[in-house]
Tab-separated table of C-alpha atoms and ligand atoms in Angstrom:
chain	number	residue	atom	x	y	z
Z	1	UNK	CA	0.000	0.000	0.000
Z	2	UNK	CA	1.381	3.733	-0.868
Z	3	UNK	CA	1.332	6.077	1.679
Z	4	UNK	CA	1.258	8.678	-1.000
Z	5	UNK	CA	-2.472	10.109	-1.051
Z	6	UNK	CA	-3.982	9.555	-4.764
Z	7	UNK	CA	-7.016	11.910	-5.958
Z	8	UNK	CA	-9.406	10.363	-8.431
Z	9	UNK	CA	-8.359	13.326	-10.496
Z	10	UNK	CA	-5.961	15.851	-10.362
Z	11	UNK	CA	-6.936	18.477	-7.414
Z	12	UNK	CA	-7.001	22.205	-8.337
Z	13	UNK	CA	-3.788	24.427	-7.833
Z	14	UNK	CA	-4.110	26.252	-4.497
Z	15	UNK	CA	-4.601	29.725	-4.660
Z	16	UNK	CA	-1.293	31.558	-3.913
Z	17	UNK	CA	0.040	35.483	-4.379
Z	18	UNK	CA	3.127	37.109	-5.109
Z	19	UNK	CA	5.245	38.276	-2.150
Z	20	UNK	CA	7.345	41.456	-3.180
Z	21	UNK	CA	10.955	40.672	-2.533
Z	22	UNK	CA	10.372	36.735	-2.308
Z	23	UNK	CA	10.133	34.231	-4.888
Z	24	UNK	CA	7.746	32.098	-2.828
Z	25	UNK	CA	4.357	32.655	-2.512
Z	26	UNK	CA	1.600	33.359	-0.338
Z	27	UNK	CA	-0.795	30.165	-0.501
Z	28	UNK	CA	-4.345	31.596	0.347
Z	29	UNK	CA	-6.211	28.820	2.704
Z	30	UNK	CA	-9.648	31.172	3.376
Z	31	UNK	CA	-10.877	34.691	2.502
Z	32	UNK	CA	-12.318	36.347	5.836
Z	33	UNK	CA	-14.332	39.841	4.817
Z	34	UNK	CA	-15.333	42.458	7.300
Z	35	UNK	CA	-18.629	44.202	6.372
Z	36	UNK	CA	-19.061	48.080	7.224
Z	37	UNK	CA	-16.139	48.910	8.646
Z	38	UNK	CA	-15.965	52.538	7.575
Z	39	UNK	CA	-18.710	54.999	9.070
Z	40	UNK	CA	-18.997	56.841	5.818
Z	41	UNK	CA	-20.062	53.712	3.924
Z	42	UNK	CA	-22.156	52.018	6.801
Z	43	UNK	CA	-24.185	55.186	6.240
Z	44	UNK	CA	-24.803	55.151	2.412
Z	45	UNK	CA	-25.492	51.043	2.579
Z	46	UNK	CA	-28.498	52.664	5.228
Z	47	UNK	CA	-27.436	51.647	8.543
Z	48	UNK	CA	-26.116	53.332	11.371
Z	49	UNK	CA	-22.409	52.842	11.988
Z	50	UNK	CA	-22.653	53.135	16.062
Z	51	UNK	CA	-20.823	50.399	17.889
Z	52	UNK	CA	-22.839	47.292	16.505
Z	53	UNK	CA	-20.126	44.353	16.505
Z	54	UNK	CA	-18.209	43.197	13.429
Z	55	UNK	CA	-19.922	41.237	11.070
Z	56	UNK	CA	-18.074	39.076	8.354
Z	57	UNK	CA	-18.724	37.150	5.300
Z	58	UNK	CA	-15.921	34.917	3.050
Z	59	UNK	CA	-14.965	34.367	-0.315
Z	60	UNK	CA	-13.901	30.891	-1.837
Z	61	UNK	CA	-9.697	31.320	-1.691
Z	62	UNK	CA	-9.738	30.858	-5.486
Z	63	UNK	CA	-12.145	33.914	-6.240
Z	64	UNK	CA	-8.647	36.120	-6.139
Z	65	UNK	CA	-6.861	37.854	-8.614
Z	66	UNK	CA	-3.079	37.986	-8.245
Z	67	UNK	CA	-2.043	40.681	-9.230
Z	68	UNK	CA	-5.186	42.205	-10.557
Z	69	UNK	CA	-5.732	42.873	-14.575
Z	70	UNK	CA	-8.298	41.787	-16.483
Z	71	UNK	CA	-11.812	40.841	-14.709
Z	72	UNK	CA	-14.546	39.387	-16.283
Z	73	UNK	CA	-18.131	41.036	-15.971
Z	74	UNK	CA	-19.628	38.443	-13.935
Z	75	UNK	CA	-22.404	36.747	-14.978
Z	76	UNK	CA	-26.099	36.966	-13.099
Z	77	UNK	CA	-25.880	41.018	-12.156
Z	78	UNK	CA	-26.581	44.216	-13.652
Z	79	UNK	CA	-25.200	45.984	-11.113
Z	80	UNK	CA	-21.498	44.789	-10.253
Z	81	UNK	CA	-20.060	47.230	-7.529
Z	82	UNK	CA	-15.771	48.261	-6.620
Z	83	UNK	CA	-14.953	48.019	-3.064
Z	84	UNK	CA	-11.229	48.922	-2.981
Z	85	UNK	CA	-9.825	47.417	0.729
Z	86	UNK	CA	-6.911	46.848	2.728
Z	87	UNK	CA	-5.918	43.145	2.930
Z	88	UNK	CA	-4.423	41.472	5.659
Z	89	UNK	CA	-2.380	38.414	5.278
Z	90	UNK	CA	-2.060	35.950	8.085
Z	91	UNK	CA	0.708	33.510	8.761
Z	92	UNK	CA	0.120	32.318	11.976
Z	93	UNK	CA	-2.670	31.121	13.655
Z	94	UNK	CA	-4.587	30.571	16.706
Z	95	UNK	CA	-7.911	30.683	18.935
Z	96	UNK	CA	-8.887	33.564	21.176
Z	97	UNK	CA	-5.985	35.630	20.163
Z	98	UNK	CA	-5.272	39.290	22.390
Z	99	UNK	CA	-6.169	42.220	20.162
Z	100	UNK	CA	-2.476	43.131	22.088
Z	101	UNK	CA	-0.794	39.980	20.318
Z	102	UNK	CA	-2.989	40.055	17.086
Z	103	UNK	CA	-0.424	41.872	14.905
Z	104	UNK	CA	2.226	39.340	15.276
Z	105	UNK	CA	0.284	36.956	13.187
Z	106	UNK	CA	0.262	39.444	10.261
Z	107	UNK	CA	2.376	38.421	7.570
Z	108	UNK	CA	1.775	41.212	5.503
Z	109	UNK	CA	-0.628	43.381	3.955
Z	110	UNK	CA	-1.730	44.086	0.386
Z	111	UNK	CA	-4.557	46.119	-1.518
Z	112	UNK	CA	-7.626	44.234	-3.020
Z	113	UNK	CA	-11.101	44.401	-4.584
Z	114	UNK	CA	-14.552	43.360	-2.666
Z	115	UNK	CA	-16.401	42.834	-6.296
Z	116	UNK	CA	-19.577	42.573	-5.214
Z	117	UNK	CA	-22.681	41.609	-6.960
Z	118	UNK	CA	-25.310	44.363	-5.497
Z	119	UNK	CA	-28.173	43.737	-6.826
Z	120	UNK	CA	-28.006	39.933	-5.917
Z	121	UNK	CA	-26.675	41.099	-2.269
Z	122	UNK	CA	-29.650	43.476	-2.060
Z	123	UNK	CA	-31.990	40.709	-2.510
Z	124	UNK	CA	-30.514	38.279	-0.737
Z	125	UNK	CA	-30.640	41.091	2.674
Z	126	UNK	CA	-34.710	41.592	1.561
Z	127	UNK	CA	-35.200	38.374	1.640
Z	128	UNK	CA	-33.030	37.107	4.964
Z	129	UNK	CA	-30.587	34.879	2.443
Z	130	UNK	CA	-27.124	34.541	2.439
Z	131	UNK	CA	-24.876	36.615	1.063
Z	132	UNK	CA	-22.783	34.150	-1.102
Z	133	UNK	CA	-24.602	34.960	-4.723
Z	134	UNK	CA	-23.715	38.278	-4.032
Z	135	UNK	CA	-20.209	37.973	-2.621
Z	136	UNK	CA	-18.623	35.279	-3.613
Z	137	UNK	CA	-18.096	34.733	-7.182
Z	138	UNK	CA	-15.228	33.841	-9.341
Z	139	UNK	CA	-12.824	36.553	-9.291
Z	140	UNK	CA	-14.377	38.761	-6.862
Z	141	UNK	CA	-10.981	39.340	-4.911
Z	142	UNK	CA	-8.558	40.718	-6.547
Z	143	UNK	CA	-5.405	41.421	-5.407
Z	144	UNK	CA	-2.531	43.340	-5.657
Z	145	UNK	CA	0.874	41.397	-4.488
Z	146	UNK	CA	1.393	41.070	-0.358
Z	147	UNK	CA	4.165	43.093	1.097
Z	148	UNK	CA	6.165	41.649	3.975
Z	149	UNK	CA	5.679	43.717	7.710
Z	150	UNK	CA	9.462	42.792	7.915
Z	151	UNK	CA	10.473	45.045	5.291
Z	152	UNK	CA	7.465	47.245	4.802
Z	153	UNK	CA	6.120	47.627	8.149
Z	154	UNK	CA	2.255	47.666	9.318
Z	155	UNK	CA	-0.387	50.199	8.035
Z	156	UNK	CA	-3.080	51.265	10.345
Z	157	UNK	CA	-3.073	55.277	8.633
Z	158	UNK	CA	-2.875	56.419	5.328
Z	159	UNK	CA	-5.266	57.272	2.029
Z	160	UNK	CA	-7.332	54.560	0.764
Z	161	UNK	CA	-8.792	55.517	-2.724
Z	162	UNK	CA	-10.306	53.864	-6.037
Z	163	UNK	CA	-10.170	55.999	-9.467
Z	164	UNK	CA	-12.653	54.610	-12.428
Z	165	UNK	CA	-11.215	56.143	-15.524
Z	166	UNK	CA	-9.053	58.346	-13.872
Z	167	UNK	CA	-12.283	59.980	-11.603
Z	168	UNK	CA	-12.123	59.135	-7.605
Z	169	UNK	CA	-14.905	57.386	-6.255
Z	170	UNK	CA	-13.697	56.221	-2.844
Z	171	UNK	CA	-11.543	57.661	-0.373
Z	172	UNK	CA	-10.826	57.424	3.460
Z	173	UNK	CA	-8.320	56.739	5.728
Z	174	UNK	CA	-7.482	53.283	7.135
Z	175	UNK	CA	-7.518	55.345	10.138
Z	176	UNK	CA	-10.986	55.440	9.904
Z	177	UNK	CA	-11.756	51.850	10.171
Z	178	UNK	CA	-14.268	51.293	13.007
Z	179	UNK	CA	-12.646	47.817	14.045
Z	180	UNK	CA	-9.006	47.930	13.443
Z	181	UNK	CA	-6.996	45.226	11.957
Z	182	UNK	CA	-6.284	43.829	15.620
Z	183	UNK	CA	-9.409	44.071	16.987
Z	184	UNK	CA	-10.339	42.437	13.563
Z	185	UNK	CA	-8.200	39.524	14.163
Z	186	UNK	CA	-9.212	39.460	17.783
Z	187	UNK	CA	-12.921	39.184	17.262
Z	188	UNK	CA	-12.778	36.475	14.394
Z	189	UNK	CA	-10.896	34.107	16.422
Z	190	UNK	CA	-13.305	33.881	18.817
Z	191	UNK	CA	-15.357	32.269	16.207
Z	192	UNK	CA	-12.757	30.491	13.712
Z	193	UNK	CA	-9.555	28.683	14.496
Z	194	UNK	CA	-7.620	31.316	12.248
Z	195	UNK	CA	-4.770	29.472	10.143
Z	196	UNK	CA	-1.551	31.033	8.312
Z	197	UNK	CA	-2.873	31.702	4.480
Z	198	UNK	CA	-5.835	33.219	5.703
Z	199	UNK	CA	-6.732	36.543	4.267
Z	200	UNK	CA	-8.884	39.149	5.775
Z	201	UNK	CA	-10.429	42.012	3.471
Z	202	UNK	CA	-11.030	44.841	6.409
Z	203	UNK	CA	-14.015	46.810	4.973
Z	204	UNK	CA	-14.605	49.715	2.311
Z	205	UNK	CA	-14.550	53.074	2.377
Z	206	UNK	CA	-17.735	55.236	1.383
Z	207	UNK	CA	-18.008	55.917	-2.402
Z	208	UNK	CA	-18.973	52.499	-3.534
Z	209	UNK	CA	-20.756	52.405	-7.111
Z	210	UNK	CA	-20.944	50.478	-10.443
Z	211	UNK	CA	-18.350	49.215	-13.374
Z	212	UNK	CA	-19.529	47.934	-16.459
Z	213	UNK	CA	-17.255	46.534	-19.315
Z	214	UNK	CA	-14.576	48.489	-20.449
Z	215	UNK	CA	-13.744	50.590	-16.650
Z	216	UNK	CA	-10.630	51.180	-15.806
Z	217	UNK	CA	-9.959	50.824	-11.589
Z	218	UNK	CA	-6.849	52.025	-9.734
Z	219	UNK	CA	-7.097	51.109	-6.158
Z	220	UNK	CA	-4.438	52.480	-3.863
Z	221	UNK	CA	-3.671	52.292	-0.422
Z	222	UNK	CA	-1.040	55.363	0.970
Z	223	UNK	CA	2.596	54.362	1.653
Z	224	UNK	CA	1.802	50.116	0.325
Z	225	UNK	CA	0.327	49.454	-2.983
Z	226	UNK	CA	-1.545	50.196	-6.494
Z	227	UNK	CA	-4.020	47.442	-7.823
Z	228	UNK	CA	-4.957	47.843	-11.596
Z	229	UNK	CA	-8.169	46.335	-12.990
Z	230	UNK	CA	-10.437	46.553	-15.944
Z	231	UNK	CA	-13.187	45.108	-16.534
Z	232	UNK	CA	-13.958	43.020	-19.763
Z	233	UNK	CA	-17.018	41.693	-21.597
X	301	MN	MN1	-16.378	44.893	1.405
């Protein structure tokens, strides 16, 4: 008998993402998303921003991008929304973990896309349904390339934008976040055993608002990184 585990076909590649300054990659085990974590944008989705606790939703690992580029319009919506975010990259896990201790398991960060399918979202909240139609689709993270904290630090301030076409839609400040990226950490590992690969997308700025075939996004986050998208037919 082997002891080398057979598949009765060949398993998919796992979803992984350039490191800057390594030639290794990041393998992505789970997507972790933070909903309304910026005032601004709690108050255009409707709701007030006061205090409630974190809420999250995931995406399947291999709905990301690496890299960004070309996106296709996904099928089912007529209303596919840009949510430019800061994205957290774990490599070290845990249950339970201090907000105090949470940024040591932060492997680095990088700059990604919540695509989100709003008009299948908006039904899903009318109706009490999951989220998932509306969420988490293929290629509805992209991503730019993670940067190391050992050689480009952490990022709790700084500009968070998305241009369409060159005209700014979103903007904030990661300062702004109403659960920062260790209370973040903190809060979903009371709930989840966390594990190195995960990712955590920490919430969008207000501005949010349609792309159809053809846009041209620039997300950037201040002092880390640029992602570049369009979106095709
Ligand atoms: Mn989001």
């Amino acid at each position: 008998m082997s002891s080398v585990q057979s598949y009765v076909f060949e398993p998919a590649p796992t979803p992984a993402i350039p490191v800057i300054g390594q030639q290794a990659r990041f393998p992505v085990r789970r997507i972790y998303c933070v909903g309304r974590n910026y005032a601004a944008h709690a108050r255009e989705m409707g709701k007030d921003p006061d205090r409630e606790p974190p809420f999250f939703f995931m995406k399947p690992a291999d709905a990301i991008v690496p890299g960004g580029g070309e996106v296709k319009y996904p099928p089912g919506t007529a209303d596919l929304h840009h949510e430019i975010e800061l994205v957290v990259a774990l490599h070290r896990g845990g249950r339970n973990i201090a907000a105090a201790d949470a940024l040591e398991h932060v492997y680095g960060y990088a700059v990604g896309l919540d695509l989100t399918r709003r008009d299948l979202q908006s039904e899903a909240k009318k109706a009490g349904r999951p989220w998932d139609f509306g969420k988490s689709f293929d290629q509805s993270a992209p991503v730019t390339a993670i940067y190391p904290v050992v050689t480009h630090g952490h990022h709790a301030v700084g500009k968070i934008t998305l241009a369409v076409n060159g005209e700014v839609r979103q903007q904030g400040d990661l300062s702004e976040m109403i659960w920062s990226v260790p209370e973040t950490i903190a809060y979903l590992s009371r709930y989840y055993l966390i594990e190195p690969g995960d990712l955590i997308f920490t919430g969008t700025p207000a501005g949010v608002g349609a792309v159809v075939p053809g846009d041209k996004l620039v997300g950037k986050v201040e002092d880390l990184a640029e992602l570049n998208v369009e979106i095709v037919a």
